[in-house]
Every structure is written in structure tokens, then in C-alpha cells.
CSV table of N, CA, C and O in Angstrom, one decimal:
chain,number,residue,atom,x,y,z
A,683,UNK,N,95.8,98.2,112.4
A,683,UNK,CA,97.0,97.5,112.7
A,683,UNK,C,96.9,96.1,112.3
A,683,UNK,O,96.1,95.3,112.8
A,684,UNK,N,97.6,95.8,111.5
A,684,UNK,CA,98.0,94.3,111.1
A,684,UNK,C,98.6,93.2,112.2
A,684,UNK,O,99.2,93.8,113.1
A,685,UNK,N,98.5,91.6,112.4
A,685,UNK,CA,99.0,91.2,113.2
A,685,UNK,C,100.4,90.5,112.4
A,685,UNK,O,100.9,89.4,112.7
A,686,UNK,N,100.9,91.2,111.4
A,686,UNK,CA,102.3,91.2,110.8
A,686,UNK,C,103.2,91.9,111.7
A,686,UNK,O,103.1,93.0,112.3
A,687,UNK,N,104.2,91.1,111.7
A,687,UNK,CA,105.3,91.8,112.8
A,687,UNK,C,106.3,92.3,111.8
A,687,UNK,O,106.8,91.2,111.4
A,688,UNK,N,107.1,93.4,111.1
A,688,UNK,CA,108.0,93.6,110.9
A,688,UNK,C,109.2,94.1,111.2
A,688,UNK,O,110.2,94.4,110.5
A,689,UNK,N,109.1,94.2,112.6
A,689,UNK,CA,110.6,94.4,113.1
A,689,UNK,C,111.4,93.2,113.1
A,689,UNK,O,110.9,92.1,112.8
A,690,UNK,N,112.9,93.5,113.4
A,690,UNK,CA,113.8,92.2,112.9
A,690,UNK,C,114.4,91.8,113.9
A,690,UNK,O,115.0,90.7,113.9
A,691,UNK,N,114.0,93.0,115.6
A,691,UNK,CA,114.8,93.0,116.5
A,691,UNK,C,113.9,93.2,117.6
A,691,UNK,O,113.3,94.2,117.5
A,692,UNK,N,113.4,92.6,118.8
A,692,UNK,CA,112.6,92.2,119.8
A,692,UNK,C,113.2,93.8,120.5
A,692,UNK,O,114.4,94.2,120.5
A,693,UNK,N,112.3,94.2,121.0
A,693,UNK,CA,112.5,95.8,122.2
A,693,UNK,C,111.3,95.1,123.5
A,693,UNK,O,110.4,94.4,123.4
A,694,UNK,N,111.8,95.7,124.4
A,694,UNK,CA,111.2,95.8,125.6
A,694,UNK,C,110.5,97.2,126.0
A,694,UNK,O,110.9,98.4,125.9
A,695,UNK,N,109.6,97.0,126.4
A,695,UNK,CA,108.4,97.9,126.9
A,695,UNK,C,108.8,98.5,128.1
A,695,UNK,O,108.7,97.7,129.0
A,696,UNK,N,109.1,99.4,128.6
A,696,UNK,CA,109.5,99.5,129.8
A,696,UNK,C,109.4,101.2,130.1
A,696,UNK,O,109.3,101.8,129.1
A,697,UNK,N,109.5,101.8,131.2
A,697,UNK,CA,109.4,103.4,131.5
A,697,UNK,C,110.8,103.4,132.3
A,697,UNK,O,111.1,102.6,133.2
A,698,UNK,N,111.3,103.9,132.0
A,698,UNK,CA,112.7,105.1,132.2
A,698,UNK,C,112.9,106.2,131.9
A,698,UNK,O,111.9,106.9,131.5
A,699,UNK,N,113.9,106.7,132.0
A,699,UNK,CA,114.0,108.0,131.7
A,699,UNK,C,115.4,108.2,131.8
A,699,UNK,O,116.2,107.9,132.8
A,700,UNK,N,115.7,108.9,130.4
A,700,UNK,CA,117.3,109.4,129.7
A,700,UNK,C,117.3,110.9,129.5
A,700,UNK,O,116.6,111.8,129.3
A,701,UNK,N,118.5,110.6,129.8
A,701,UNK,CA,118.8,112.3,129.3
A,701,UNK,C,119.8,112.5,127.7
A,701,UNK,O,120.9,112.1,127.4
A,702,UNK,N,118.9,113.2,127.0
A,702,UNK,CA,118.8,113.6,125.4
A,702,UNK,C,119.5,114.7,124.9
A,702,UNK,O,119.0,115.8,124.7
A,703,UNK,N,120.5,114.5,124.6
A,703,UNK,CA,121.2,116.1,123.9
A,703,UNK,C,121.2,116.2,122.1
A,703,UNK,O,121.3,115.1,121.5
A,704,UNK,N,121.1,117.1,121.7
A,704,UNK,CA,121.1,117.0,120.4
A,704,UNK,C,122.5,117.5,119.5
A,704,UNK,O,123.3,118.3,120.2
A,705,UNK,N,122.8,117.1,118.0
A,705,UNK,CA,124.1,117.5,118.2
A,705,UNK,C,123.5,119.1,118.4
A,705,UNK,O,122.3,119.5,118.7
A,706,UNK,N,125.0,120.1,118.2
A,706,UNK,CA,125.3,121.1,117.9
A,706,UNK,C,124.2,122.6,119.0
A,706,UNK,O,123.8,123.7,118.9
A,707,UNK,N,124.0,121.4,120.2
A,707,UNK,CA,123.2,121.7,120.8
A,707,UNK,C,123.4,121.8,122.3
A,707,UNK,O,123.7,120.8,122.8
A,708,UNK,N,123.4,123.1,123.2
A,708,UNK,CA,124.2,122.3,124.6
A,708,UNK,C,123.1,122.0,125.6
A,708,UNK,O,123.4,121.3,126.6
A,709,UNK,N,121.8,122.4,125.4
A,709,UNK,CA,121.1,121.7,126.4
A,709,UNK,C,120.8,120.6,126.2
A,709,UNK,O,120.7,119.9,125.2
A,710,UNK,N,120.6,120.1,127.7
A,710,UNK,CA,120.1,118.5,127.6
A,710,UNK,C,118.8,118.4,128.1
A,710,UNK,O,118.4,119.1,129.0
A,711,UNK,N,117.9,117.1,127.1
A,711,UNK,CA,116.8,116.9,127.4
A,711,UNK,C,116.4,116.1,128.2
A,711,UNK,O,117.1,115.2,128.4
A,712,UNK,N,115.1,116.0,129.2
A,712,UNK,CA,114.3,114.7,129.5
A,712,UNK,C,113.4,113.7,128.9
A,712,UNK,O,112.2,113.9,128.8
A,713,UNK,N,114.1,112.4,128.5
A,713,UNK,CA,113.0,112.0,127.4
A,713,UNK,C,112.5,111.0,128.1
A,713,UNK,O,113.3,110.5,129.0
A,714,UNK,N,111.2,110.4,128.0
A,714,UNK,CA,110.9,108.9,128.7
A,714,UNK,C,111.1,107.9,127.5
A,714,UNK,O,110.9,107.9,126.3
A,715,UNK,N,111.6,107.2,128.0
A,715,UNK,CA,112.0,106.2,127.2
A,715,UNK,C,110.8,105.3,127.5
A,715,UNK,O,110.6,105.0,128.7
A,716,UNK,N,109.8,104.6,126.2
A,716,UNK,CA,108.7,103.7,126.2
A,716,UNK,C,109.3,102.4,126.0
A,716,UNK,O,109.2,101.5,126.9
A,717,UNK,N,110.2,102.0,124.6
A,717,UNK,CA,110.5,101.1,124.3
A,717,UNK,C,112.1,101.2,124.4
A,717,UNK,O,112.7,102.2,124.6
A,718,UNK,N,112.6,100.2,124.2
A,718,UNK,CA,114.4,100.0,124.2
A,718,UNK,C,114.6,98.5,123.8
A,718,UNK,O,114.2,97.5,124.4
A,719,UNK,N,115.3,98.7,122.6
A,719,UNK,CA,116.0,97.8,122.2
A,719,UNK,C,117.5,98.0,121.7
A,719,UNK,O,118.1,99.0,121.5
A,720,UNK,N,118.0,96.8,121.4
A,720,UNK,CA,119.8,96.7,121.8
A,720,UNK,C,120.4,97.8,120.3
A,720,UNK,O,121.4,98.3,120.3
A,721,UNK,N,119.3,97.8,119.2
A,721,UNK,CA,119.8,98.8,118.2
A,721,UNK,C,119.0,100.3,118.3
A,721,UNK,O,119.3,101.2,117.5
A,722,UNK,N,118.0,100.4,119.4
A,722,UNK,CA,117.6,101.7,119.1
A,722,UNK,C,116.1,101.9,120.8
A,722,UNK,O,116.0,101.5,121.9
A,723,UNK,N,115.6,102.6,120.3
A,723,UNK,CA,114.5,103.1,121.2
A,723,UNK,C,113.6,103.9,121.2
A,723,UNK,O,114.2,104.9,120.8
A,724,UNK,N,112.4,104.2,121.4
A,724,UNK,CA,111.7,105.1,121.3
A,724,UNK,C,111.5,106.0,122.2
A,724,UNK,O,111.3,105.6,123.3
A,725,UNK,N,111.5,107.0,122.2
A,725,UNK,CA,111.1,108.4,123.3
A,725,UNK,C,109.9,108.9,123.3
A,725,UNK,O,109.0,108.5,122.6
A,726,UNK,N,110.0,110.0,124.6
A,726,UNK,CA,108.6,110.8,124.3
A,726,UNK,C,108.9,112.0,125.2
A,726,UNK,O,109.3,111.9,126.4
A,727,UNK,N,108.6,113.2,124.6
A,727,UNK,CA,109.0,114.3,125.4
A,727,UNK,C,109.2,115.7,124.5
A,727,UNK,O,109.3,115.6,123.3
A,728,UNK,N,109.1,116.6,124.9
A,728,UNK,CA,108.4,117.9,124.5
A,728,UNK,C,110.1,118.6,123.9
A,728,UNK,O,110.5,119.7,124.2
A,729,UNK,N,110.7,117.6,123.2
A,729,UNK,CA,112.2,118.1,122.2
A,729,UNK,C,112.2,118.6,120.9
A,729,UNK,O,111.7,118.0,119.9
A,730,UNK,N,112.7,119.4,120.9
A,730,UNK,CA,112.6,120.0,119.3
A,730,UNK,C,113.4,118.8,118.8
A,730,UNK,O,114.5,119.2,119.1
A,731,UNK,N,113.4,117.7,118.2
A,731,UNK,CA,113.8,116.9,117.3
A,731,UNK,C,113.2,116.7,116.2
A,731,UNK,O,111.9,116.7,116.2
A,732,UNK,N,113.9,116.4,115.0
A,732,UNK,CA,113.7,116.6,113.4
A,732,UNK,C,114.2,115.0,113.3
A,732,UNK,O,115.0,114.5,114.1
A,733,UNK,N,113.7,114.5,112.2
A,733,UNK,CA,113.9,113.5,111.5
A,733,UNK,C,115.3,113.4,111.1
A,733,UNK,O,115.2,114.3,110.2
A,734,UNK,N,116.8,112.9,111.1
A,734,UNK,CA,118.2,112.9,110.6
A,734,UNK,C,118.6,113.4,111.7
A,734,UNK,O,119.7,113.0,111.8
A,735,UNK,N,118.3,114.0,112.9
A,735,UNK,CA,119.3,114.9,113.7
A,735,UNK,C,119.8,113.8,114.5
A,735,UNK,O,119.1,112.9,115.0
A,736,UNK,N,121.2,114.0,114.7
A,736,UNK,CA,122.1,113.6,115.5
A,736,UNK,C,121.9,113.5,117.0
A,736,UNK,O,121.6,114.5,117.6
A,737,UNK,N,122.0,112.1,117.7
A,737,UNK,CA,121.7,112.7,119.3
A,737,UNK,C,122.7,112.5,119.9
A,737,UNK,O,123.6,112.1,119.2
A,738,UNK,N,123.1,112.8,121.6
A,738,UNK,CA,123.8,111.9,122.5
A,738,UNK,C,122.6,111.2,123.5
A,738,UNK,O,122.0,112.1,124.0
A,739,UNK,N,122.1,109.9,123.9
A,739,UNK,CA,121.2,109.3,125.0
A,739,UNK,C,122.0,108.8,126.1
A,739,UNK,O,122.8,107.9,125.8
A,740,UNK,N,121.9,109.2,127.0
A,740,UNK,CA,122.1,108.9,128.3
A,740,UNK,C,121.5,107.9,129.0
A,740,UNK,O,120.4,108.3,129.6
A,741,UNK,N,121.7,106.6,129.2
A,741,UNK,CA,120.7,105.7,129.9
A,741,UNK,C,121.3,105.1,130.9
A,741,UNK,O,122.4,104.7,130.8
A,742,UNK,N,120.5,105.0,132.2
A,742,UNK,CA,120.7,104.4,133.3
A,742,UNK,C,121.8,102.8,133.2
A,742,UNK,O,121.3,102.0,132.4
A,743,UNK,N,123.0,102.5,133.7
A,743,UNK,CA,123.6,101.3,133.3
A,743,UNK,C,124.2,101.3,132.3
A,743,UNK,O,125.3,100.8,132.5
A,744,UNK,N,123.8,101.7,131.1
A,744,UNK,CA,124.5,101.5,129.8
A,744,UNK,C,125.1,102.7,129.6
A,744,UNK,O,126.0,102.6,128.7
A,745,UNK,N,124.9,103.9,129.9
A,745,UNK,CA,126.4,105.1,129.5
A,745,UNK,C,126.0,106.0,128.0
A,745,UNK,O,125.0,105.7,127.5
A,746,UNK,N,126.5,106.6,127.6
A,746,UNK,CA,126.3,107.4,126.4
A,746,UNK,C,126.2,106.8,125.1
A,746,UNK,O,127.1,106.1,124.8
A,747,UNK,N,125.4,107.1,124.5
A,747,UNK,CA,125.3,106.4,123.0
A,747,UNK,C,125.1,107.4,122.3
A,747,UNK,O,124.4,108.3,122.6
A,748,UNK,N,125.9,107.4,120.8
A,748,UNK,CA,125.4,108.4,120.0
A,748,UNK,C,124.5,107.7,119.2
A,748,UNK,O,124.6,106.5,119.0
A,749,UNK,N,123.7,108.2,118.8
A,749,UNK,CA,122.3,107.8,117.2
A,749,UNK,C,121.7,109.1,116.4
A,749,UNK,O,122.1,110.2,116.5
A,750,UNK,N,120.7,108.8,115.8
A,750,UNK,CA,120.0,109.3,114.9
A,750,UNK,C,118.3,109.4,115.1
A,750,UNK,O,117.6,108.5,115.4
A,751,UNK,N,117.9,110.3,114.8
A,751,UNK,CA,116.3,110.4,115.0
A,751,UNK,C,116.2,109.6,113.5
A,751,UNK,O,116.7,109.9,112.4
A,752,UNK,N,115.4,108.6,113.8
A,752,UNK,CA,114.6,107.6,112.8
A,752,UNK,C,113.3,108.7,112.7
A,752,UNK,O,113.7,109.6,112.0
A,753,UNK,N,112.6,108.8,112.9
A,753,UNK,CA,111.4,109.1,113.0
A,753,UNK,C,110.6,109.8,114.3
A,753,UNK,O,110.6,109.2,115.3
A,754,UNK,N,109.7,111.3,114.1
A,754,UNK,CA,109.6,112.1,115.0
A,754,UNK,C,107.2,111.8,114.6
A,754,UNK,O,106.8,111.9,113.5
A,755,UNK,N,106.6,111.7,115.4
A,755,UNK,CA,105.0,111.6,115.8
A,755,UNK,C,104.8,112.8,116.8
A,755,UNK,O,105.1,112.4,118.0
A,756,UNK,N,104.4,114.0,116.6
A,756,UNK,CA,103.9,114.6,118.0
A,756,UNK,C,104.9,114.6,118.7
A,756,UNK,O,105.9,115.0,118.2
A,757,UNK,N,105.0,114.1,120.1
A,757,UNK,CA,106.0,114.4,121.0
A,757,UNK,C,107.0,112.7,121.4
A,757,UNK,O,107.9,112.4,122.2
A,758,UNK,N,106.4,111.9,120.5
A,758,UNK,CA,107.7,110.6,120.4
A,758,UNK,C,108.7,110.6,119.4
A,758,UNK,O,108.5,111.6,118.7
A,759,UNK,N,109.6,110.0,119.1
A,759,UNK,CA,110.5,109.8,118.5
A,759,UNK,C,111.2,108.3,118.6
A,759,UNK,O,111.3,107.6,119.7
A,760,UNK,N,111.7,107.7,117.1
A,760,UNK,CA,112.6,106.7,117.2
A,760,UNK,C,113.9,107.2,117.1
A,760,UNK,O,114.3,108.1,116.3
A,761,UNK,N,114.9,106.6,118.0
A,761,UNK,CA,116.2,106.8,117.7
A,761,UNK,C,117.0,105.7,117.3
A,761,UNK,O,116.8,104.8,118.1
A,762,UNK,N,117.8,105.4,116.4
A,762,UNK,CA,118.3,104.4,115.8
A,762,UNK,C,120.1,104.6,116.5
A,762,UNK,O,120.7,105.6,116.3
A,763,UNK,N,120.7,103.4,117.3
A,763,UNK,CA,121.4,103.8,118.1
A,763,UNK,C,122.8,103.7,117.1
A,763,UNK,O,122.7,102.9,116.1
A,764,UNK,N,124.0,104.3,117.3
A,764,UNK,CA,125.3,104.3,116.6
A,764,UNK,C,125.4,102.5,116.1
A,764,UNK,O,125.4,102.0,114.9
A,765,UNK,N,125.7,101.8,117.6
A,765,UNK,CA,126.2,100.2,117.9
A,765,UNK,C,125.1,100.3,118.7
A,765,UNK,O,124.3,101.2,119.1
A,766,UNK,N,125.1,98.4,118.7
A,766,UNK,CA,124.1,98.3,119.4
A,766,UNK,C,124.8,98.2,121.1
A,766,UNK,O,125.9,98.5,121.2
A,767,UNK,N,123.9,97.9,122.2
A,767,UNK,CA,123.5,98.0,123.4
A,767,UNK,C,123.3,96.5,124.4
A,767,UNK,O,122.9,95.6,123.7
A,768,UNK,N,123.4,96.3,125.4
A,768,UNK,CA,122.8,95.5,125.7
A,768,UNK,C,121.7,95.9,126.7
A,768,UNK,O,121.8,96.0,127.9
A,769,UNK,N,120.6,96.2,125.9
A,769,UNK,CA,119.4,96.6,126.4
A,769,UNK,C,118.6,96.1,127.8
A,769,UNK,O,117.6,96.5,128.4
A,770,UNK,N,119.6,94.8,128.0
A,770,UNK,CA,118.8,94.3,129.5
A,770,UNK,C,119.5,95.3,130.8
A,770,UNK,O,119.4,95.2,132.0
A,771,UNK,N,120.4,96.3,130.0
A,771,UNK,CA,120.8,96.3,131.3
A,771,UNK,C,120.4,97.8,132.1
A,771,UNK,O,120.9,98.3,133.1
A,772,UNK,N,119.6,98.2,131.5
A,772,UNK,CA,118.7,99.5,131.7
A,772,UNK,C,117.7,98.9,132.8
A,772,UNK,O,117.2,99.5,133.7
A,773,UNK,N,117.4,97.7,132.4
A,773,UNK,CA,116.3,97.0,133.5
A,773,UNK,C,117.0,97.0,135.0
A,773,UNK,O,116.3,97.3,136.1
A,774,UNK,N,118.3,96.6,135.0
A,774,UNK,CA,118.6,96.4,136.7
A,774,UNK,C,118.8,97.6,137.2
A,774,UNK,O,119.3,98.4,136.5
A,775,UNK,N,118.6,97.9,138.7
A,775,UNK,CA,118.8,99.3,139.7
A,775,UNK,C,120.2,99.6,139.3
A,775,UNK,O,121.2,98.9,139.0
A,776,UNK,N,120.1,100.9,139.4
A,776,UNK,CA,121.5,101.6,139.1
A,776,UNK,C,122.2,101.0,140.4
A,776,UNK,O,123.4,100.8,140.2
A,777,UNK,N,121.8,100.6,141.5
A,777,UNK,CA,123.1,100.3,142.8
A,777,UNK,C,123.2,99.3,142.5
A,777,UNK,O,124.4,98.9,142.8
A,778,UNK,N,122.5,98.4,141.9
A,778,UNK,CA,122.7,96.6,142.1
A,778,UNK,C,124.3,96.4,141.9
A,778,UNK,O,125.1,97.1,141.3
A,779,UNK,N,124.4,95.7,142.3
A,779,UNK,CA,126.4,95.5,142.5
A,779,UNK,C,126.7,93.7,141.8
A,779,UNK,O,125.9,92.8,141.9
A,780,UNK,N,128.0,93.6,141.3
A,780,UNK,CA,128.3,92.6,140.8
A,780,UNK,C,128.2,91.0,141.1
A,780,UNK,O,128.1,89.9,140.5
A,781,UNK,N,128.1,91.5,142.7
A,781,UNK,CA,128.6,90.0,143.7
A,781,UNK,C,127.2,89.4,144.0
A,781,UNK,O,127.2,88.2,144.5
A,782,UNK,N,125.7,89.9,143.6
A,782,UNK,CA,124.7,89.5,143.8
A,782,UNK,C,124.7,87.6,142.9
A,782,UNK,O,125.4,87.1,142.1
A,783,UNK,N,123.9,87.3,143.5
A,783,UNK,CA,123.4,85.6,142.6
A,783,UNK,C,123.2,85.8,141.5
A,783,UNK,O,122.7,86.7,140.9
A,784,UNK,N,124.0,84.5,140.9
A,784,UNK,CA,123.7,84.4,139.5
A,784,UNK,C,121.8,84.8,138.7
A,784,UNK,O,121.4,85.3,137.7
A,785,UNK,N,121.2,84.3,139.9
A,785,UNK,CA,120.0,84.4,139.3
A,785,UNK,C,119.4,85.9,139.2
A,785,UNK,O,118.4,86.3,138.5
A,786,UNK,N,120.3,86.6,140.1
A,786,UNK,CA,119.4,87.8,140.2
A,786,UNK,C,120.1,88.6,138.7
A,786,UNK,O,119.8,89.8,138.4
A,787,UNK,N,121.0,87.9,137.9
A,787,UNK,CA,121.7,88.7,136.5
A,787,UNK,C,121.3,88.1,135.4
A,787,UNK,O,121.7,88.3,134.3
A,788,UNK,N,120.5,87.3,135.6
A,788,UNK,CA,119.8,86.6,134.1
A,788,UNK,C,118.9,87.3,133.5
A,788,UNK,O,118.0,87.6,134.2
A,789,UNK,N,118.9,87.7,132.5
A,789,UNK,CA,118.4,88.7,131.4
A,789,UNK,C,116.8,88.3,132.0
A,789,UNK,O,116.3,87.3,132.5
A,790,UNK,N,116.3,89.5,131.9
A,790,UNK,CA,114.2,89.5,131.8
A,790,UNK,C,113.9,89.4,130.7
A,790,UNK,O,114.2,90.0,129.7
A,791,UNK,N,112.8,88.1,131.0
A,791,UNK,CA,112.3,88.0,129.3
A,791,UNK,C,110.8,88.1,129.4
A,791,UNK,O,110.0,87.4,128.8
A,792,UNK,N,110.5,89.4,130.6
A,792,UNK,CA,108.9,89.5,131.4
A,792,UNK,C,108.3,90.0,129.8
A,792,UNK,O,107.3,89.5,129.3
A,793,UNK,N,109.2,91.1,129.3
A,793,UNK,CA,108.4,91.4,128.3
A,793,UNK,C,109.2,91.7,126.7
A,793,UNK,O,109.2,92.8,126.2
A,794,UNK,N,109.7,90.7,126.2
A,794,UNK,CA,110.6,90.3,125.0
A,794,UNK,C,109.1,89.4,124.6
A,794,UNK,O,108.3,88.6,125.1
A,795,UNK,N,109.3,90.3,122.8
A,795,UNK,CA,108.7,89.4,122.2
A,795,UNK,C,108.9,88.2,121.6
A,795,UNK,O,110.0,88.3,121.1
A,796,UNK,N,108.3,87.2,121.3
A,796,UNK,CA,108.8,85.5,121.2
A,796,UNK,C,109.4,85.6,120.3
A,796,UNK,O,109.3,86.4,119.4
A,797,UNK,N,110.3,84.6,120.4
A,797,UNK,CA,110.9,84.7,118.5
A,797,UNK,C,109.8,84.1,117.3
A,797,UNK,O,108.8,83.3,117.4
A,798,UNK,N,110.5,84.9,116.3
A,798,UNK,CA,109.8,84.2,115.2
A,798,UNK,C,109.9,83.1,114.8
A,798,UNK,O,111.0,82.7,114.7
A,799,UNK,N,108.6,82.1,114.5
A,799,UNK,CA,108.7,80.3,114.0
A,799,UNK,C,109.4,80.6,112.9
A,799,UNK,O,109.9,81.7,112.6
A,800,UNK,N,109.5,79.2,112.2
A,800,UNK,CA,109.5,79.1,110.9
A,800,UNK,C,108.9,78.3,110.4
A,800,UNK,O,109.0,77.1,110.6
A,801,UNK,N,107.7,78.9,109.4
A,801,UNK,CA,106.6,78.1,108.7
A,801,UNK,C,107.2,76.6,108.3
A,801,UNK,O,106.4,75.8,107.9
A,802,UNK,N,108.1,76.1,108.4
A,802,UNK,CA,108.3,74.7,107.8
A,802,UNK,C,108.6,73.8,109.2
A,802,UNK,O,109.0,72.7,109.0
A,803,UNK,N,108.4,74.3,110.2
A,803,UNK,CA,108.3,73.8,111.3
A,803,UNK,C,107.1,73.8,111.5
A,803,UNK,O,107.1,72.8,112.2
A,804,UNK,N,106.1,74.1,111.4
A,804,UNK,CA,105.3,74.1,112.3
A,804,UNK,C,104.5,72.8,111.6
A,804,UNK,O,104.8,72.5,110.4
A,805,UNK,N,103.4,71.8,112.1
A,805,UNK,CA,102.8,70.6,111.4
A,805,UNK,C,100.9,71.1,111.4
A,805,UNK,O,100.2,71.8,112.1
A,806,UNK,N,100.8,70.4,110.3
A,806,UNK,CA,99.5,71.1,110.2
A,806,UNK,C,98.4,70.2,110.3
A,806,UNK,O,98.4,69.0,109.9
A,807,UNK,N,97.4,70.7,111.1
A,807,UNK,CA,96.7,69.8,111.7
A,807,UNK,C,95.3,70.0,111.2
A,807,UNK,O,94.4,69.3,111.5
């Protein structure tokens, strides 16, 4: 593994769990969700999924999304989501309610990766 980063879009590390339908398909799956970010996510779970296939994901907070299998390893998968998501919000308890403190709704940044510098910032020592 390289310490080159080429993703374009920061995901969060986190364990959940969605429920996975595929198109043209009526059962629904259990997938764990490892990673999630606002354009996509990764899974893990014992689904017949193929590389191109169509999904519906179900996620706690955020509601139905349609996407695409990006890419299937053994029993994970990437899904590349329709629109993007606001991926913080998978993090808060499904009961948490509106009227809570401001502080308790400020996005978690426990585990977002930093942004990227820009080499012409930085001073060389």
C-alpha cells in the first residue's frame, strides 16, 4: 500500500448496518456497512452482487438511496451512490430528536480524513 491518497472524497469508518435490495430482485439484504461517505460506501455481506448491478440501500437517518455496485472483493463491495448523502447523519441514534443542543448536531470529525494541503503552502525547512 502506498501512502498516496487517491480518493477525492473523505468517508468515515464506522459499523452499521443497511438493508440491500438489488434491482429486479425482491429480497432484501443485510449488509454491514464499514465505510460511508456522502457519494458512496462500502459493504460486507454474503450478497450475490456483480460489478454494474443496480441497488436500493437503506440507511439508518438518511432513507433510501438508489446506486451502483462499483466494485465486488470476496464478500465486500463498493457502491457508488445515485446523489450524494449527508453521510454525518448515519452517525446520530435513530431517536435523537430535533430540539437537542446545538452542540450535540455538529457534524463528527472523530474519524474524517484531514484535508488535503497544497504543496505551495507548505514552507520548507
Amino acid at each position: 500500500m502506498t501512502g498516496l491518497e487517491t480518493r477525492s472524497v473523505s468517508r468515515d469508518s464506522l459499523f452499521l448496518l443497511a438493508n440491500v435490495r438489488i434491482e429486479q430482485q425482491s429480497e432484501t439484504h443485510r449488509a454491514r456497512v464499514r465505510n460511508l461517505s456522502d457519494g458512496g460506501m462500502m459493504g460486507e455481506g454474503a450478497m450475490p452482487v456483480k460489478r454494474g448491478n443496480r441497488v436500493t440501500v437503506e440507511l439508518r437517518n438518511i432513507g433510501t438511496i438508489g446506486g451502483t455496485v462499483a466494485w465486488v472483493q470476496d464478500q465486500r463491495f463498493g457502491i457508488a451512490f445515485d446523489e450524494e448523502v449527508d453521510s454525518q447523519l448515519a452517525r446520530k441514534p435513530a431517536f435523537e430528536s430535533s430540539n437537542d443542543d446545538n452542540h450535540l448536531n455538529a457534524p463528527s470529525y472523530a474519524h474524517r480524513a484531514p484535508p488535503q494541503l497544497d504543496p505551495g503552502s507548505l514552507r520548507k525547512v
